[in-house]
mmCIF file of N, CA, C and O in Angstrom:
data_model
loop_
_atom_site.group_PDB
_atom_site.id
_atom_site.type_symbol
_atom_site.label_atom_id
_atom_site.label_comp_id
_atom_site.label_asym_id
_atom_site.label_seq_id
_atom_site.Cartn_x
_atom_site.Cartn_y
_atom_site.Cartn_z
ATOM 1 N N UNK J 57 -107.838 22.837 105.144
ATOM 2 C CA UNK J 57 -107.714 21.692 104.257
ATOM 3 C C UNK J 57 -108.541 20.537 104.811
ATOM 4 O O UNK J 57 -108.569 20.319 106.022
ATOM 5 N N UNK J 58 -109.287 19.716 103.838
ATOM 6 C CA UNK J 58 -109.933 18.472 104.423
ATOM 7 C C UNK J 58 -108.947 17.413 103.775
ATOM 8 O O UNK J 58 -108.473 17.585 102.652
ATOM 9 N N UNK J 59 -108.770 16.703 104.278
ATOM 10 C CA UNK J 59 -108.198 15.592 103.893
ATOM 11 C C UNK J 59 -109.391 13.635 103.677
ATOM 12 O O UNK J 59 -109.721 12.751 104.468
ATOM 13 N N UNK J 60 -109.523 13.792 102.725
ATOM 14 C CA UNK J 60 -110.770 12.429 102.418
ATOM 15 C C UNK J 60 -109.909 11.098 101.921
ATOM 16 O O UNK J 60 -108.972 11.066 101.123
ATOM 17 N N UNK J 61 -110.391 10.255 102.488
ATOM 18 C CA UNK J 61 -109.646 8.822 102.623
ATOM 19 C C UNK J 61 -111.057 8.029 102.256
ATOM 20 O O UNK J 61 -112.073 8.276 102.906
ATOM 21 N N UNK J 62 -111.059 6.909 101.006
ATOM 22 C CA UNK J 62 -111.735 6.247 101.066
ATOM 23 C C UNK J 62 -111.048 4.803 100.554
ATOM 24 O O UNK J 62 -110.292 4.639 99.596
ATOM 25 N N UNK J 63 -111.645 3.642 101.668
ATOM 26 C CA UNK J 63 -111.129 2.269 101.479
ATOM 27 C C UNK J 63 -112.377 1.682 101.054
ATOM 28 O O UNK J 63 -113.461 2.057 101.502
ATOM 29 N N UNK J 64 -112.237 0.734 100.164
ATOM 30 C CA UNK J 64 -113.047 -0.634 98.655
ATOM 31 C C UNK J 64 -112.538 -1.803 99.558
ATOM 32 O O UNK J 64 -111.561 -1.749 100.305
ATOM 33 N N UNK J 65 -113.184 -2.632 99.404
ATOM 34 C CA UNK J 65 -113.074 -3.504 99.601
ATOM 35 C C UNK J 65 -113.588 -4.654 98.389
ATOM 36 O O UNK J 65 -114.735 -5.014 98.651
ATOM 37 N N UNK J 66 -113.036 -5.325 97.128
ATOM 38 C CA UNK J 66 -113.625 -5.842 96.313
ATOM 39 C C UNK J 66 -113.703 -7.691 95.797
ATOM 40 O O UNK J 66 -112.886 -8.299 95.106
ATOM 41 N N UNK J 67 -114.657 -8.077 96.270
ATOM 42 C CA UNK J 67 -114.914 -9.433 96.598
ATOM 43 C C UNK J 67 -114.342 -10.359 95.861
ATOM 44 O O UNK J 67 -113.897 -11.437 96.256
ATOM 45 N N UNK J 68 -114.354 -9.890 94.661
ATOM 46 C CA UNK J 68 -113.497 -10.799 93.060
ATOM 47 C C UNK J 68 -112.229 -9.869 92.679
ATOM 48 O O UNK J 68 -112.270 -8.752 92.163
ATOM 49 N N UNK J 69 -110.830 -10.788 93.158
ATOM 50 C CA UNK J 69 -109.870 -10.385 93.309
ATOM 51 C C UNK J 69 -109.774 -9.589 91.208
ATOM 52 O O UNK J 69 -109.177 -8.527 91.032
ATOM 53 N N UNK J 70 -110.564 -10.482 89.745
ATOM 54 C CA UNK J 70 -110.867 -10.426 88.760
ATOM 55 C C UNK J 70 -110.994 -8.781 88.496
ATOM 56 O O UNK J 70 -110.436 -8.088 87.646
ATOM 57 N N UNK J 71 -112.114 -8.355 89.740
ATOM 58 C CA UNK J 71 -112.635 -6.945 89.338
ATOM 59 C C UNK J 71 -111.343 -5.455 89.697
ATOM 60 O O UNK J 71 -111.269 -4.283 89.328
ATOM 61 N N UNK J 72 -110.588 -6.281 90.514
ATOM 62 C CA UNK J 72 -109.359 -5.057 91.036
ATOM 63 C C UNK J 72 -108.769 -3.857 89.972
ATOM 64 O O UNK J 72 -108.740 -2.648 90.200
ATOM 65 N N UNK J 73 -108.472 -4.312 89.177
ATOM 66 C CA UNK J 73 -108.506 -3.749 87.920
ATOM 67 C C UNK J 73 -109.473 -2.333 87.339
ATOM 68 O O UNK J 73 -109.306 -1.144 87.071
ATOM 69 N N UNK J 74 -110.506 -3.314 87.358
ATOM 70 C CA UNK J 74 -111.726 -2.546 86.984
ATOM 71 C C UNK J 74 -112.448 -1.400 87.652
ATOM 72 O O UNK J 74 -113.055 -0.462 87.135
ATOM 73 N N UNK J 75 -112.204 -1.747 89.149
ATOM 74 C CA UNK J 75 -112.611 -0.838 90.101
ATOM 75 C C UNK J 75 -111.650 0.213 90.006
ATOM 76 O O UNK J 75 -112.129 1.345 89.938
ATOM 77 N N UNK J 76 -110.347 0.102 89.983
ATOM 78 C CA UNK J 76 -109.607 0.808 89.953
ATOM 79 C C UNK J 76 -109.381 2.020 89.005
ATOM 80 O O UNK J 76 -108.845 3.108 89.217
ATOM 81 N N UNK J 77 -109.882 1.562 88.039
ATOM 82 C CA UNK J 77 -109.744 2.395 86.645
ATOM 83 C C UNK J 77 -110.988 3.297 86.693
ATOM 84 O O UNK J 77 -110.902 4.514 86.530
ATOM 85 N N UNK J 78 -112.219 2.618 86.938
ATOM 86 C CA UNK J 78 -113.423 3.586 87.517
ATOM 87 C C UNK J 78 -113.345 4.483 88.631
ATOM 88 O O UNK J 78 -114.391 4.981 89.045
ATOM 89 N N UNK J 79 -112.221 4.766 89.189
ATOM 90 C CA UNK J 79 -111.901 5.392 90.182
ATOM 91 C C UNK J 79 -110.562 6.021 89.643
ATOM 92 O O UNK J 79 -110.179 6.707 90.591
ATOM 93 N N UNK J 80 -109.740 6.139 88.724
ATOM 94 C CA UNK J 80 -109.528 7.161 88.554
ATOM 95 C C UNK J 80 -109.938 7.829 87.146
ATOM 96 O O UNK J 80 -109.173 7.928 86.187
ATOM 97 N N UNK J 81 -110.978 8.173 87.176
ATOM 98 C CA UNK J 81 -111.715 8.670 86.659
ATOM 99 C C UNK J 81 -112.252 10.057 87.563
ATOM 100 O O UNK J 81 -112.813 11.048 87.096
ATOM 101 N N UNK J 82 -111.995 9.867 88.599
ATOM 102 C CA UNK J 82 -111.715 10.883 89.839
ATOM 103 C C UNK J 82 -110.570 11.785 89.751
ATOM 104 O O UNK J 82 -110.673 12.922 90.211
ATOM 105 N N UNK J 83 -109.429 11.362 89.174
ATOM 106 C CA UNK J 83 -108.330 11.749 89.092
ATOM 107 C C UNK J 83 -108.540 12.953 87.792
ATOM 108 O O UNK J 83 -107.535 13.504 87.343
ATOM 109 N N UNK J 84 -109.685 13.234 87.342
ATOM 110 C CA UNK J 84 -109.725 14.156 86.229
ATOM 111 C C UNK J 84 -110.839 15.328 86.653
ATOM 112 O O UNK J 84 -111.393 16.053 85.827
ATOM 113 N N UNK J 85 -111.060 15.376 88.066
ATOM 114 C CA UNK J 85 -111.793 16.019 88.316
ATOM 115 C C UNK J 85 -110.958 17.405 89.299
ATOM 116 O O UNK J 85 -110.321 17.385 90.352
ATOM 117 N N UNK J 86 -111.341 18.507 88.361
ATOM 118 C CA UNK J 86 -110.302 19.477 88.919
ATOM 119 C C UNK J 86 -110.367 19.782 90.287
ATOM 120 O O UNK J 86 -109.390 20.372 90.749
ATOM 121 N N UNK J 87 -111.647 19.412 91.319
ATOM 122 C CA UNK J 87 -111.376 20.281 92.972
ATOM 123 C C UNK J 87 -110.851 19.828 93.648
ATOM 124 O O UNK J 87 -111.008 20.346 94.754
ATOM 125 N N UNK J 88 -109.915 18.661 93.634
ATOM 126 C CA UNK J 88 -108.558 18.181 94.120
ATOM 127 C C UNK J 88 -107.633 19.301 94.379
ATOM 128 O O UNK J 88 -107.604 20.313 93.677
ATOM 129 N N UNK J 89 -106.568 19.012 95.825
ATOM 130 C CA UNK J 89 -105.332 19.367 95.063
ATOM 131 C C UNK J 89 -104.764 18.816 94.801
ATOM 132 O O UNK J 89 -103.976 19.054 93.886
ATOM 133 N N UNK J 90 -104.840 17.278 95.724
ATOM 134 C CA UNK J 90 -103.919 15.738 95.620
ATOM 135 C C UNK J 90 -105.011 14.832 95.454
ATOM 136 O O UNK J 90 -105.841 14.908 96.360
ATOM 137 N N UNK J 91 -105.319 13.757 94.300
ATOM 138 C CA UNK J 91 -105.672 12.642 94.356
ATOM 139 C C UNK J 91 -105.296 11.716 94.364
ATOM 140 O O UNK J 91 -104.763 11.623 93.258
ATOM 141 N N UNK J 92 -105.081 10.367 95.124
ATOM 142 C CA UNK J 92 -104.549 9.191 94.285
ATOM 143 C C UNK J 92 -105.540 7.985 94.817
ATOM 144 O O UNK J 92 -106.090 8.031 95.918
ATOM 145 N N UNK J 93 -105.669 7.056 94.016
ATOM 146 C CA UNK J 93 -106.182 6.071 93.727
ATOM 147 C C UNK J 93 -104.666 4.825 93.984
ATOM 148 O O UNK J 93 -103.482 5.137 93.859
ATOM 149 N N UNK J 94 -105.146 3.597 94.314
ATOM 150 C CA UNK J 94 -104.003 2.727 94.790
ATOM 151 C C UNK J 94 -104.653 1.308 95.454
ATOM 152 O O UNK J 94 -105.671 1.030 96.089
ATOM 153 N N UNK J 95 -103.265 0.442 94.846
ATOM 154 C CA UNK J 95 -104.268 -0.521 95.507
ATOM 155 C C UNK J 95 -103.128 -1.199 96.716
ATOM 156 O O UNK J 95 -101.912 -1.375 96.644
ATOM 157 N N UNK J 96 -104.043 -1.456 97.736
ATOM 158 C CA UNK J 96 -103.521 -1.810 98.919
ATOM 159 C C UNK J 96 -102.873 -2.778 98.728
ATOM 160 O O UNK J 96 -103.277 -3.665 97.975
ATOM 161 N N UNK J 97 -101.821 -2.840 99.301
ATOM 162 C CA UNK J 97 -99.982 -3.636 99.299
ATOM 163 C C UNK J 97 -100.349 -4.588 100.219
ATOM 164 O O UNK J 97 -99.957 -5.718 99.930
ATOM 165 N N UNK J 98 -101.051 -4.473 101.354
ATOM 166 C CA UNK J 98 -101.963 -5.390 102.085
ATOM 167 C C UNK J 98 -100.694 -6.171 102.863
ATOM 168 O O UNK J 98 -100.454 -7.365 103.035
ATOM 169 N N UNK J 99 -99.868 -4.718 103.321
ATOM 170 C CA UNK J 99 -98.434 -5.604 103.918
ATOM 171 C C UNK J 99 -98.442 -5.627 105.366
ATOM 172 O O UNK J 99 -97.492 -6.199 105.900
ATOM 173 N N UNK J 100 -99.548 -4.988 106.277
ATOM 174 C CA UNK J 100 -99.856 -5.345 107.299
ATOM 175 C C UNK J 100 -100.855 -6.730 107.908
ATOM 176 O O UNK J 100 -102.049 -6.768 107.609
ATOM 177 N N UNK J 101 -100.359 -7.591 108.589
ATOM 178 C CA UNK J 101 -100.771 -8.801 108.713
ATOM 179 C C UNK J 101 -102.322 -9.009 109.072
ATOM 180 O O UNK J 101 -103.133 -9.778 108.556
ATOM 181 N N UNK J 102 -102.498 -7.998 110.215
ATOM 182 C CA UNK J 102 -103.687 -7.937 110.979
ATOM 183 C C UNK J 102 -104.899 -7.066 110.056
ATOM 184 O O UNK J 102 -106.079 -7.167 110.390
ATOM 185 N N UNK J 103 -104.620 -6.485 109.253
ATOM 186 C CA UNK J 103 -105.737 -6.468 108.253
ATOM 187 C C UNK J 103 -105.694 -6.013 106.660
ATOM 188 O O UNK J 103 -105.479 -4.935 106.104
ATOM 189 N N UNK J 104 -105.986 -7.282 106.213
ATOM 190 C CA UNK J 104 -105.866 -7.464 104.585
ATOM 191 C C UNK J 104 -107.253 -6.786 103.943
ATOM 192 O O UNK J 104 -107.475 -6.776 102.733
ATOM 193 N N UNK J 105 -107.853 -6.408 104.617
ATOM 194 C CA UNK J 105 -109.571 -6.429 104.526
ATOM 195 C C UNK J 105 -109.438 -5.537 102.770
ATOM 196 O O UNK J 105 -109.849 -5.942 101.682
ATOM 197 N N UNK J 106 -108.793 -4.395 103.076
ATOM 198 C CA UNK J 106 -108.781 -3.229 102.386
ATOM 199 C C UNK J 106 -108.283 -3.425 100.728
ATOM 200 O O UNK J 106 -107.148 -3.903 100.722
ATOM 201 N N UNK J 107 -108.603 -3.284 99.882
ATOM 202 C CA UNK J 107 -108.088 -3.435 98.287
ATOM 203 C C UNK J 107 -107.647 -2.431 98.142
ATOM 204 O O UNK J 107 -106.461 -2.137 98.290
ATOM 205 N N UNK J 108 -109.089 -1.276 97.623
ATOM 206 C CA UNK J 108 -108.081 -0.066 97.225
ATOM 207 C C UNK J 108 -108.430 1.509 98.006
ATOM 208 O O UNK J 108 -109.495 1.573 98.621
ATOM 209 N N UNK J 109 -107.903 2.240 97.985
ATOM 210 C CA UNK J 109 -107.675 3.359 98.199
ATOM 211 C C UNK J 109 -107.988 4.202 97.593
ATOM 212 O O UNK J 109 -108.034 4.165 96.363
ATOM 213 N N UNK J 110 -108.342 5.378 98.426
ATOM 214 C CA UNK J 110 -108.552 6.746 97.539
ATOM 215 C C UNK J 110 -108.242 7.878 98.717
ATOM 216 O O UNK J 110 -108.762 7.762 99.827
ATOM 217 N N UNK J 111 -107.476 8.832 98.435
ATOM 218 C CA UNK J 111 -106.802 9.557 98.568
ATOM 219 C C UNK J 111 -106.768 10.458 98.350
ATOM 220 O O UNK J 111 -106.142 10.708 97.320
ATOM 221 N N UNK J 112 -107.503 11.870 99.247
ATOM 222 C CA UNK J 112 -107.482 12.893 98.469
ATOM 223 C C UNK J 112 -107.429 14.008 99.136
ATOM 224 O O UNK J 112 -107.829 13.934 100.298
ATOM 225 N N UNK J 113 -106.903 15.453 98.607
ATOM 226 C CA UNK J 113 -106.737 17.018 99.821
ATOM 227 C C UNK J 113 -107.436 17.714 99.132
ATOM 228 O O UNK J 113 -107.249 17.645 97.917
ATOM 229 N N UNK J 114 -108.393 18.545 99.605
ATOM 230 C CA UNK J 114 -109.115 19.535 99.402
ATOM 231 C C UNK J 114 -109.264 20.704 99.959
ATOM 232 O O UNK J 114 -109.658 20.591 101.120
ATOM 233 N N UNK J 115 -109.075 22.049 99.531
ATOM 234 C CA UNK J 115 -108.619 23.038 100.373
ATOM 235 C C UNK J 115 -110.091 23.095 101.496
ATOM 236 O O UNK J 115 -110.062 23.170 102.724
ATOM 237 N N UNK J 116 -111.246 23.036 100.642
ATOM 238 C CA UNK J 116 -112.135 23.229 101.837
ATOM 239 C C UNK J 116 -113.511 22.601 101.587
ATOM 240 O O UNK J 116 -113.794 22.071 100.513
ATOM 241 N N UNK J 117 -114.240 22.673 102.486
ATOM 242 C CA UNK J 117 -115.882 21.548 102.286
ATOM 243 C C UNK J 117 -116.246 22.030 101.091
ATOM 244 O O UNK J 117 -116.315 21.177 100.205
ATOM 245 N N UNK J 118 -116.522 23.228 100.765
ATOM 246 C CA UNK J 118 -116.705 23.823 99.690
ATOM 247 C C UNK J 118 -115.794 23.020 98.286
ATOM 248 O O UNK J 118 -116.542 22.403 97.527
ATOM 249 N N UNK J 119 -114.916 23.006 98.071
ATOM 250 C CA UNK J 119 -113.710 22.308 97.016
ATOM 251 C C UNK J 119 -114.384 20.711 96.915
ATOM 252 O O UNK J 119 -114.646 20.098 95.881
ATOM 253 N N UNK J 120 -114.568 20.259 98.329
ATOM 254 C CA UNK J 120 -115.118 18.764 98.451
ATOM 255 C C UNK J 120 -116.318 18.531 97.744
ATOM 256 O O UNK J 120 -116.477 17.906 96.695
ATOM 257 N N UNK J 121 -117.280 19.213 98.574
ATOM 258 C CA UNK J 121 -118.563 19.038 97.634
ATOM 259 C C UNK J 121 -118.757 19.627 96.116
ATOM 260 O O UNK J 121 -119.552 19.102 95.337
ATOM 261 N N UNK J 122 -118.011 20.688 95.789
ATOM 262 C CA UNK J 122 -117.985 20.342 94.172
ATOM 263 C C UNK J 122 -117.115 18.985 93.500
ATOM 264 O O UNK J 122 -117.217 18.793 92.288
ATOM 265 N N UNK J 123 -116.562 18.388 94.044
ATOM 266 C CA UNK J 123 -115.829 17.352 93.492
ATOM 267 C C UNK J 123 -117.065 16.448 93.823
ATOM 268 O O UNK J 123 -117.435 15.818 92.833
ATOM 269 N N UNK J 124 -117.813 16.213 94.974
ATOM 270 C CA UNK J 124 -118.706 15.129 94.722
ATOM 271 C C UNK J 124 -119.861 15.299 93.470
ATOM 272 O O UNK J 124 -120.316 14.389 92.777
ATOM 273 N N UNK J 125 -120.139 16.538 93.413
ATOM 274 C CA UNK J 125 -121.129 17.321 92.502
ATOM 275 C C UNK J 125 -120.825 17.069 91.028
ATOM 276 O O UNK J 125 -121.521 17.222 90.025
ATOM 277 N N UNK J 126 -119.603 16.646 91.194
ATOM 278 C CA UNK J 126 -119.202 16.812 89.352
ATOM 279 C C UNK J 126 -120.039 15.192 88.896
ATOM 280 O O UNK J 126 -120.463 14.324 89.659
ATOM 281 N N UNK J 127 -120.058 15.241 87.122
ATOM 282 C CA UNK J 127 -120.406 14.291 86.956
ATOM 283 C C UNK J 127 -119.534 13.235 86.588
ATOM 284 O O UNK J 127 -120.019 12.288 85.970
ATOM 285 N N UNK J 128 -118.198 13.243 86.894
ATOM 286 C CA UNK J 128 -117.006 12.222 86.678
ATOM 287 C C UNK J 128 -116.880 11.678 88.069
ATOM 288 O O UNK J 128 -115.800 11.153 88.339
ATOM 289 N N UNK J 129 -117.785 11.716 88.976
ATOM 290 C CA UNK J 129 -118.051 11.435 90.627
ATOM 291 C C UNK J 129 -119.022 10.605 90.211
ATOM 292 O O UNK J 129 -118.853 9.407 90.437
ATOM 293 N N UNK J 130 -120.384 11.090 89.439
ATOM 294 C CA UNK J 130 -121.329 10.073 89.075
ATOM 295 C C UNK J 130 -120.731 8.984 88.399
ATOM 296 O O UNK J 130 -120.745 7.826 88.816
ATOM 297 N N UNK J 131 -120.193 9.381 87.322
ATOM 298 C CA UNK J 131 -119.870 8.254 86.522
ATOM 299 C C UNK J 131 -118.734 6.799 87.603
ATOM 300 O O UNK J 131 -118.937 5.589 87.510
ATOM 301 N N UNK J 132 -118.102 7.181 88.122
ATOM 302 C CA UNK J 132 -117.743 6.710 88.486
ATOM 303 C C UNK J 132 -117.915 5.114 89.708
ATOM 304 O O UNK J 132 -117.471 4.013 90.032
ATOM 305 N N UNK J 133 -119.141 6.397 89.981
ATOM 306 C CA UNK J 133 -119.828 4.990 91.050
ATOM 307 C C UNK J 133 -120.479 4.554 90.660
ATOM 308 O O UNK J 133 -120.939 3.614 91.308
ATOM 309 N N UNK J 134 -121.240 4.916 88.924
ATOM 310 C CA UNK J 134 -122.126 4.115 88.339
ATOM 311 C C UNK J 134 -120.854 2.895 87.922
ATOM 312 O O UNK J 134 -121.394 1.880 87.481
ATOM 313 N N UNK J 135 -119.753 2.820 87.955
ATOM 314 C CA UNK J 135 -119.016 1.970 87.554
ATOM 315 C C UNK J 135 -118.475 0.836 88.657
ATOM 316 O O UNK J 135 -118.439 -0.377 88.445
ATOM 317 N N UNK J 136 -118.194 1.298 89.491
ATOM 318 C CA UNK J 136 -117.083 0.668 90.751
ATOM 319 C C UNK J 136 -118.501 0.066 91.823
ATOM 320 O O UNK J 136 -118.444 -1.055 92.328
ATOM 321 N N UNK J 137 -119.535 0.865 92.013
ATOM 322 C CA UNK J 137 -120.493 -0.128 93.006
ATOM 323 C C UNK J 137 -121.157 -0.768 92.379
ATOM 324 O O UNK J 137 -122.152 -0.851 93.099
ATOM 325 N N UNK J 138 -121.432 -1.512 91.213
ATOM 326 C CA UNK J 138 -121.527 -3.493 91.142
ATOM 327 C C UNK J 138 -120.460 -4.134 91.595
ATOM 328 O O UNK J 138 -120.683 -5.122 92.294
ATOM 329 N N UNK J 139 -118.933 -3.723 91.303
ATOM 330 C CA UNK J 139 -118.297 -4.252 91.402
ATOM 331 C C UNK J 139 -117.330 -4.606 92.716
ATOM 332 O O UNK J 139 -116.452 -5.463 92.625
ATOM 333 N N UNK J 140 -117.598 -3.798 94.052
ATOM 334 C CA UNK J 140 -117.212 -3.530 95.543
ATOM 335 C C UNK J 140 -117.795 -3.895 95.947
ATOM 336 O O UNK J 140 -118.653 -4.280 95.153
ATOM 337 N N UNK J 141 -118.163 -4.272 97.534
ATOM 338 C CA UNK J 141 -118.404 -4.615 98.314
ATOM 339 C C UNK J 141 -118.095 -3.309 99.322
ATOM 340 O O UNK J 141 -118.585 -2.212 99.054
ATOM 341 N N UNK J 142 -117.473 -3.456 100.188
ATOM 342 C CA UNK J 142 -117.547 -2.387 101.372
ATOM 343 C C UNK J 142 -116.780 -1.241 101.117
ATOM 344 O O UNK J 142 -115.606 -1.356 100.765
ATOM 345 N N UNK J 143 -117.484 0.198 101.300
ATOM 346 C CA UNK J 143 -117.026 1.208 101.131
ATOM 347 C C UNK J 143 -116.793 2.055 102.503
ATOM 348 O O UNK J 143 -117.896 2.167 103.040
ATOM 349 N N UNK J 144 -115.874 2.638 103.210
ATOM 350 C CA UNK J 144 -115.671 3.426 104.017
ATOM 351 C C UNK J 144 -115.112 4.580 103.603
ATOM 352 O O UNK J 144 -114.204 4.667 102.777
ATOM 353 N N UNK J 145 -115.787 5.703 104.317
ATOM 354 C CA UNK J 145 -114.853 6.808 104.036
ATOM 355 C C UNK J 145 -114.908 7.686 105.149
ATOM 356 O O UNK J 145 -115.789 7.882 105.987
ATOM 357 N N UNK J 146 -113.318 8.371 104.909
ATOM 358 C CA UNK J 146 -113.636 9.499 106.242
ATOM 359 C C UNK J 146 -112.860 10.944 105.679
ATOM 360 O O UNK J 146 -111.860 11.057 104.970
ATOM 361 N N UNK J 147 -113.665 11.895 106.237
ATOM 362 C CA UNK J 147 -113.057 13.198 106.090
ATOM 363 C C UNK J 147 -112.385 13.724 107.510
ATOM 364 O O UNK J 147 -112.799 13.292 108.586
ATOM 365 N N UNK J 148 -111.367 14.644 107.427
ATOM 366 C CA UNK J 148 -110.581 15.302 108.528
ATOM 367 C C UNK J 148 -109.810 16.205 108.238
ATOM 368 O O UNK J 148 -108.937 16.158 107.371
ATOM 369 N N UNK J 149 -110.124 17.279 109.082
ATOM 370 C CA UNK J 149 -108.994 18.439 109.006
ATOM 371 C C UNK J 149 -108.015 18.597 109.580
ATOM 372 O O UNK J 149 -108.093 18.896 110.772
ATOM 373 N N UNK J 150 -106.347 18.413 108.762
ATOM 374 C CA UNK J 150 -105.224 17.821 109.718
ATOM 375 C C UNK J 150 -104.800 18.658 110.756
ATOM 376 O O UNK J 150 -103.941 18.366 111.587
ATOM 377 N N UNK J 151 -105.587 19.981 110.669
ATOM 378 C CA UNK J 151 -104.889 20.521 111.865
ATOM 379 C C UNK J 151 -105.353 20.081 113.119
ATOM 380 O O UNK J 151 -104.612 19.781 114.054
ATOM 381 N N UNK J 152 -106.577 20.044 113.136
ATOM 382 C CA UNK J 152 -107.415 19.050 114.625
ATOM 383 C C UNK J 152 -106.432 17.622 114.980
ATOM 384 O O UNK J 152 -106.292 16.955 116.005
ATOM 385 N N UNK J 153 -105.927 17.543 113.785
ATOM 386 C CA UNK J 153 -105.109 15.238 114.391
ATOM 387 C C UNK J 153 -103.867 16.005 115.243
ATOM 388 O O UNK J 153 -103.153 17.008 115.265
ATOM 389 N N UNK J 154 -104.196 14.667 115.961
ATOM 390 C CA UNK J 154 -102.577 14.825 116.779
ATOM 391 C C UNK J 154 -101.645 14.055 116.014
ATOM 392 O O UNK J 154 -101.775 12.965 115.456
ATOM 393 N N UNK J 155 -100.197 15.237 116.146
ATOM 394 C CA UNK J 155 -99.479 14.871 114.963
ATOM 395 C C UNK J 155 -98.276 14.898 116.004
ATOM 396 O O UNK J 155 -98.166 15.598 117.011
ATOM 397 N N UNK J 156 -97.230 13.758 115.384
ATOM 398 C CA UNK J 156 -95.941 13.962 115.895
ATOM 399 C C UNK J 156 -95.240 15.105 116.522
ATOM 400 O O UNK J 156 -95.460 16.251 116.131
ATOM 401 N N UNK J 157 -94.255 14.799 117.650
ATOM 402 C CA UNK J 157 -94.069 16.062 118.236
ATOM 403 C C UNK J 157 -93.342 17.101 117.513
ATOM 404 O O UNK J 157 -93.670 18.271 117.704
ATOM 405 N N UNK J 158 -92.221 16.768 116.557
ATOM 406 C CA UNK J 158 -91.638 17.417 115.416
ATOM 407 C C UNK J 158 -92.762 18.106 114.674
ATOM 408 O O UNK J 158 -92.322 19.199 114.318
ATOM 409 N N UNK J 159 -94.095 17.948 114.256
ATOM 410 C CA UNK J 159 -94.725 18.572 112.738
ATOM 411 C C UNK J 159 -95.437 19.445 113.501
ATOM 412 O O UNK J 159 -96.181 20.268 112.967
#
């Protein structure tokens, strides 16, 4: 499983909305197994930086890169990058993280 995390950062609190909705537009793209889209609760003090979220499990690189491949991936960033500012993203396979001693 890969697990892909991507944080927005969007300069006009106006566009939150907008970005958001252009992003799930992701949410209709079948090589998911979990997507979600969300906007940051921003309830940790030390960094507000982050707006919204994206959230997603993919059984494998293969599953990933057809989800970037689709064209509801294009459309999407033809929508959300005028309107963002900083994009990060990271991929990881949870069995490599160190995980609590229970899981």
């Amino acid at each position: 499983m890969i697990r892909h995390i991507v944080f927005f950062t969007v300069p006009h609190e106006g566009n939150l909305d907008s970005v958001r909705q252009g992003l799930g537009l992701l949410t209709r793209i079948p090589h998911a197994e979990r997507l979600e889209i969300a906007i940051n609760r921003k309830s940790d003090p030390a960094s507000k930086e982050v707006d919204v979220v994206v959230y997603g499990e993919f059984a494998d690189d293969t599953a990933l890169a057809a989800y970037k491949a689709h064209e509801l991936y294009a459309e999407s960033i033809r929508r959300v990058k005028p309107l963002r500012d900083i994009r990060l993203a990271a991929d990881y396979d949870p069995q490599t993280a160190l995980q609590s001693p229970d899981s």
